[in-house]
PDB file of C-alpha atoms and ligand atoms in Angstrom:
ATOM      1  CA  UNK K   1      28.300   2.260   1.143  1.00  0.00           C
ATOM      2  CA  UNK K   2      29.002   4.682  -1.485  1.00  0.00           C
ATOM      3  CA  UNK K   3      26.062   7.305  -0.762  1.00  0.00           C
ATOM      4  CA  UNK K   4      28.541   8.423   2.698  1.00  0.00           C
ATOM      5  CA  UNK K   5      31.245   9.115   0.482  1.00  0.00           C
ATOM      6  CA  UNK K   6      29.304  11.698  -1.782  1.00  0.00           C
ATOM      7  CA  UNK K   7      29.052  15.491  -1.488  1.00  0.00           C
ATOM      8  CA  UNK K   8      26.312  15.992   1.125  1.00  0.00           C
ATOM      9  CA  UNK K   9      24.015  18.009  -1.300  1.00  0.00           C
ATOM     10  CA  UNK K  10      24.082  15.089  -3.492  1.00  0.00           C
ATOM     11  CA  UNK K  11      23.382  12.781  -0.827  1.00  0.00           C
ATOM     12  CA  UNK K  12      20.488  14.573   0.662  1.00  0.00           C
ATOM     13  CA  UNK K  13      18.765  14.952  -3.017  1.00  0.00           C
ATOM     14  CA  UNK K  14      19.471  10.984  -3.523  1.00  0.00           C
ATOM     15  CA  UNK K  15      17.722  10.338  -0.576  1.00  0.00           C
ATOM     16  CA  UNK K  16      14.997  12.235  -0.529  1.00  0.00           C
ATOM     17  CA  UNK K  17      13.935  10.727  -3.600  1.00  0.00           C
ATOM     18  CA  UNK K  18      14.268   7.149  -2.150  1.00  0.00           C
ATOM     19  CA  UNK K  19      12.441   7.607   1.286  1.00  0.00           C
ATOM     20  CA  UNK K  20       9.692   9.468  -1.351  1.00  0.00           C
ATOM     21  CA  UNK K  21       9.398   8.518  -4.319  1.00  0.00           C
ATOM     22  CA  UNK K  22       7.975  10.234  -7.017  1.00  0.00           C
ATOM     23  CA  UNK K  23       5.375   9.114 -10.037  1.00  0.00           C
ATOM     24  CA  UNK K  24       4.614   5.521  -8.126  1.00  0.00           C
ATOM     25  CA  UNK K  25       1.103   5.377  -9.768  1.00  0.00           C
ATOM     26  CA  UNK K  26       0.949   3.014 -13.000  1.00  0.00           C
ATOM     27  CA  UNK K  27      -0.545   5.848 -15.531  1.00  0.00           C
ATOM     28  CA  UNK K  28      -3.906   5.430 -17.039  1.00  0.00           C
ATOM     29  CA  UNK K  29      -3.657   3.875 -20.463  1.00  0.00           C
ATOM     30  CA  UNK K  30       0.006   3.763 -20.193  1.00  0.00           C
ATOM     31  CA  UNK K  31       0.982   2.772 -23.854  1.00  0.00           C
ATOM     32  CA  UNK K  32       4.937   2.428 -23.304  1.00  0.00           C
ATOM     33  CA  UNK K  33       5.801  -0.419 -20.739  1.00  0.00           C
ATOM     34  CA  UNK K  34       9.568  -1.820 -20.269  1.00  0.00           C
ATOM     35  CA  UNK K  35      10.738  -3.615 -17.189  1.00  0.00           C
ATOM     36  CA  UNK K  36      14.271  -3.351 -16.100  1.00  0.00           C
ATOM     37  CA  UNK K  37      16.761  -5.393 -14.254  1.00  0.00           C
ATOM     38  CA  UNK K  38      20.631  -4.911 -12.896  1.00  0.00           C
ATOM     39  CA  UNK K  39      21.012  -8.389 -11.288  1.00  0.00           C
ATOM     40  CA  UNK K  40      24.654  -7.263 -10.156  1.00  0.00           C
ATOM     41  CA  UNK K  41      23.240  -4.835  -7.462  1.00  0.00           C
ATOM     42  CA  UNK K  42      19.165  -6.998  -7.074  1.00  0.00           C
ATOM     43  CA  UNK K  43      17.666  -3.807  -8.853  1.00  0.00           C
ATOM     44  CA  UNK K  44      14.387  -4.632 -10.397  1.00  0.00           C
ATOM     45  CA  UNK K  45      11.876  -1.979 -11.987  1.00  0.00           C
ATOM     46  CA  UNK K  46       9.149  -1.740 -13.862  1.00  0.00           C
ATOM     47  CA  UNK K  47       8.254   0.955 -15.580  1.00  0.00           C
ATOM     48  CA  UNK K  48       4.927   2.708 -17.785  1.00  0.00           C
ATOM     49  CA  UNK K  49       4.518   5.817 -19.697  1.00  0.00           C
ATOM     50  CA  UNK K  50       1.593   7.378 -21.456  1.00  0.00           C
ATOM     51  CA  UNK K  51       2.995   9.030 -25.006  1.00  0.00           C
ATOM     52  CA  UNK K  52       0.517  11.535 -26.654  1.00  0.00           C
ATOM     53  CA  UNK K  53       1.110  13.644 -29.631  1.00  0.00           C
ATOM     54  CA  UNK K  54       4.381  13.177 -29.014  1.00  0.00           C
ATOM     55  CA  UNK K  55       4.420  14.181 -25.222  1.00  0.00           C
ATOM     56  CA  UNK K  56       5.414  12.232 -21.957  1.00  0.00           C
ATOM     57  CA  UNK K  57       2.083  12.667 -20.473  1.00  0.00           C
ATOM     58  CA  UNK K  58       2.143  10.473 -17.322  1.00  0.00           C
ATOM     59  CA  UNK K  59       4.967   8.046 -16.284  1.00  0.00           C
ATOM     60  CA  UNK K  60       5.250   5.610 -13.586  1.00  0.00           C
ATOM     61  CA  UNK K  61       7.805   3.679 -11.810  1.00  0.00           C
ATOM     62  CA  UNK K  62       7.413   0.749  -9.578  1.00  0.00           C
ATOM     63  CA  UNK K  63      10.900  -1.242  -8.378  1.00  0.00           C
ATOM     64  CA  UNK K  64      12.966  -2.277  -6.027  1.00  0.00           C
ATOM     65  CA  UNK K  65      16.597  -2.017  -5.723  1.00  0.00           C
ATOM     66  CA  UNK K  66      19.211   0.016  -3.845  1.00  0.00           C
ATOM     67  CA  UNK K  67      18.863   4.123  -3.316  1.00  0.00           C
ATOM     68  CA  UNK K  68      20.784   4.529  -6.148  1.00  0.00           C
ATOM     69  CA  UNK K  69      18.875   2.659  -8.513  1.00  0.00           C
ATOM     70  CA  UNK K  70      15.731   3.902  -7.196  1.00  0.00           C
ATOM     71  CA  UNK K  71      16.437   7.945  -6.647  1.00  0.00           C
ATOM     72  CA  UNK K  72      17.456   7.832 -10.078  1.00  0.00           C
ATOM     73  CA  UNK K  73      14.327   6.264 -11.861  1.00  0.00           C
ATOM     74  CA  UNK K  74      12.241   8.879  -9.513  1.00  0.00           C
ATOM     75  CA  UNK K  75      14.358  12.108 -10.481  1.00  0.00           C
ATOM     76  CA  UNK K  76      13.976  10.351 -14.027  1.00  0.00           C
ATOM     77  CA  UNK K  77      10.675  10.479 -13.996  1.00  0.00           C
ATOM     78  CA  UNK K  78      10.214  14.133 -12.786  1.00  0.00           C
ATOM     79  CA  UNK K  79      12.375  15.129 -15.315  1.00  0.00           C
ATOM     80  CA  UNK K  80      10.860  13.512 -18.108  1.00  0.00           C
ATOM     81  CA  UNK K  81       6.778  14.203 -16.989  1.00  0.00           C
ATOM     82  CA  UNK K  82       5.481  16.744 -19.222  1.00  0.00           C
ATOM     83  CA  UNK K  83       8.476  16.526 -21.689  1.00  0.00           C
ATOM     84  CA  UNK K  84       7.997  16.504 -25.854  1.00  0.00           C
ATOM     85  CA  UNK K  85       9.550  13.437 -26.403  1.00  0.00           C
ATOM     86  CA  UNK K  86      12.411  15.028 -28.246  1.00  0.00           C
ATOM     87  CA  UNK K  87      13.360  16.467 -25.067  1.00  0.00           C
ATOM     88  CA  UNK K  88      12.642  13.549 -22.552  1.00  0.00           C
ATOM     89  CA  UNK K  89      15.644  11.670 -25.425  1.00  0.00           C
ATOM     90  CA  UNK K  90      17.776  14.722 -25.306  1.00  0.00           C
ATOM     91  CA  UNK K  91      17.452  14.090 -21.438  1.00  0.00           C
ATOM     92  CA  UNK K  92      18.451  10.906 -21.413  1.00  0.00           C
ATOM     93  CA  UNK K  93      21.581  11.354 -23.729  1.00  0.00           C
ATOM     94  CA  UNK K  94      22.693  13.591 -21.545  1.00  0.00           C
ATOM     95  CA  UNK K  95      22.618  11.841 -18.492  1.00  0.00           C
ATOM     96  CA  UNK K  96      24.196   9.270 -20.075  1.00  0.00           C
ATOM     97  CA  UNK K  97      26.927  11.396 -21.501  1.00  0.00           C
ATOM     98  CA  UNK K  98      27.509  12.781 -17.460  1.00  0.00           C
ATOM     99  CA  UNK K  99      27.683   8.818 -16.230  1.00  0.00           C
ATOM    100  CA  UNK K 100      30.629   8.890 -18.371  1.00  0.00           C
ATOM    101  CA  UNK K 101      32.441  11.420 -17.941  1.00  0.00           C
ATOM    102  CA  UNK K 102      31.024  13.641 -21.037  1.00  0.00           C
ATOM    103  CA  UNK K 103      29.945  17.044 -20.950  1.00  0.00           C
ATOM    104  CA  UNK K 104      26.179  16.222 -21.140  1.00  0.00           C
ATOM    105  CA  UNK K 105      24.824  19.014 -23.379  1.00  0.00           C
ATOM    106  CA  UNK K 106      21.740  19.617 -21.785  1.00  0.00           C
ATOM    107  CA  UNK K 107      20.509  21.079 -18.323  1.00  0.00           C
ATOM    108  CA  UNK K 108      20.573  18.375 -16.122  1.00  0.00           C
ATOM    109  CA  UNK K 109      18.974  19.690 -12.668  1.00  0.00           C
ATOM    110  CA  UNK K 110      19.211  17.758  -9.893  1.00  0.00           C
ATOM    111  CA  UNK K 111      20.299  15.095 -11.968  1.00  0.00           C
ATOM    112  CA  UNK K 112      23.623  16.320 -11.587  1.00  0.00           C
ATOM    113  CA  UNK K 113      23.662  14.739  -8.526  1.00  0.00           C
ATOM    114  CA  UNK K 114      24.139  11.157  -9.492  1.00  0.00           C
ATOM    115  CA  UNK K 115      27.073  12.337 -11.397  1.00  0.00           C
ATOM    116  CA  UNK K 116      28.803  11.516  -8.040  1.00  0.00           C
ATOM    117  CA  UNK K 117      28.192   7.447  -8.552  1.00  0.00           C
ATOM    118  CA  UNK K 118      31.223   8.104 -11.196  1.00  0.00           C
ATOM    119  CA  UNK K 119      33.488   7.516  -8.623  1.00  0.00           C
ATOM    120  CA  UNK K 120      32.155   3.946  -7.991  1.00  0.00           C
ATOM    121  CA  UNK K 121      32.054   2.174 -11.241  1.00  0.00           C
ATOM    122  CA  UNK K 122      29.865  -0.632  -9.990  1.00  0.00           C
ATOM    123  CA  UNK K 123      27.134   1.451  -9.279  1.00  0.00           C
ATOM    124  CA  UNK K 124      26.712   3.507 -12.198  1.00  0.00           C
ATOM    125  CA  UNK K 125      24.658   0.713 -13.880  1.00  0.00           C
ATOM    126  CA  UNK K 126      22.437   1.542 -10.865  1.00  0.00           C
ATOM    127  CA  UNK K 127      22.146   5.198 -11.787  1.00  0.00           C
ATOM    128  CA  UNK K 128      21.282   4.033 -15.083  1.00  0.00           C
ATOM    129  CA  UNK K 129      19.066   1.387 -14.872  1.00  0.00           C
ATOM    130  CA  UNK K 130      15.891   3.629 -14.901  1.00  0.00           C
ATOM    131  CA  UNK K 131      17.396   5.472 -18.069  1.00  0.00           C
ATOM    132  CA  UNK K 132      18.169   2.216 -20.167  1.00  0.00           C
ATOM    133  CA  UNK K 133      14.535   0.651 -19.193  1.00  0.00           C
ATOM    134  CA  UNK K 134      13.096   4.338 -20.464  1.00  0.00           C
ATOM    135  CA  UNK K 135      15.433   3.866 -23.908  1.00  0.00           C
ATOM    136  CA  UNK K 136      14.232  -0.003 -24.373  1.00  0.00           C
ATOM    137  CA  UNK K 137      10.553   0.851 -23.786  1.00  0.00           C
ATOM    138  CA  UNK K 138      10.658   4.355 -25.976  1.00  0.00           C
ATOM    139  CA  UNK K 139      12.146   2.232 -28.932  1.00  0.00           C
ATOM    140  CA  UNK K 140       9.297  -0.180 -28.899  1.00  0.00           C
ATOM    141  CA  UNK K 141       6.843   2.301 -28.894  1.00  0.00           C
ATOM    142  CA  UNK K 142       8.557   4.484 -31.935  1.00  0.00           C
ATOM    143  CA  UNK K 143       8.162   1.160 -33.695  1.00  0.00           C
ATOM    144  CA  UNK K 144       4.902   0.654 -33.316  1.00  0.00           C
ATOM    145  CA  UNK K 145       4.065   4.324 -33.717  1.00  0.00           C
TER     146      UNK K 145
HETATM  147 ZN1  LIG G 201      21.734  -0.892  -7.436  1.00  0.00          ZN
END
């Protein structure tokens, strides 16, 4: 169980955003939708966002799935509430850019924390999931927007 093997302020931030989760609620007139699936680890999510003038207004994110999978899609979610879009993609580059490795560019919060799932490969694709399934659903809606 790789969450025992972290740094303990890493673990405790992981898992307080598993035993409570943040942004749960599907968002009123949600008009970005993309559901999201890691079948190595049984992750499954699901997850809405309401884009306005170019803002995240409201997001929301329904799953199941290991801590891993499902601390990051509710730190994601935090972090990306509020956000200019441009931001909320700057965001996500970033995190992607510390899941391997990178310097990510940006300030990354308590996001940092998942940086620790570096050491074990496998889960990493957990720590992203949440991230991709944002990507996938953001470039559906800049197509239809
Ligand atoms: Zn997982």
């Amino acid at each position: 169980m790789p969450l025992e093997q972290l740094d303990e302020l890493y673990r405790e931030i992981i898992l307080d955003h598993y035993k409570s989760p943040r942004n749960r609620a599907v968002p009123a007139e949600a008009n970005v939708k993309a559901e999201g699936k890691n079948p190595l680890c049984g992750d499954e999510i699901t997850l809405e966002v309401r884009v306005e003038d170019g803002v995240v207004r409201d997001v929301g994110l329904q799953g199941k799935g290991c801590s891993i999978s499902l601390s990051s899609g509710s730190m994601m979610t935090e972090a990306i509430k509020g956000k200019p879009l441009a931001e909320a993609t700057a965001l996500l580059a970033g995190f992607k850019e510390l899941m391997r490795g990178h310097e990510p560019g940006v300030e990354l919060g308590d996001l940092e924390a998942l940086g620790g799932v570096r050491k074990f490969p496998v889960r990493v694709k957990c720590a992203l999931l949440a991230w991709t399934t944002l990507e996938q659903g953001l470039k559906g809606h800049n197509k239809v927007g």
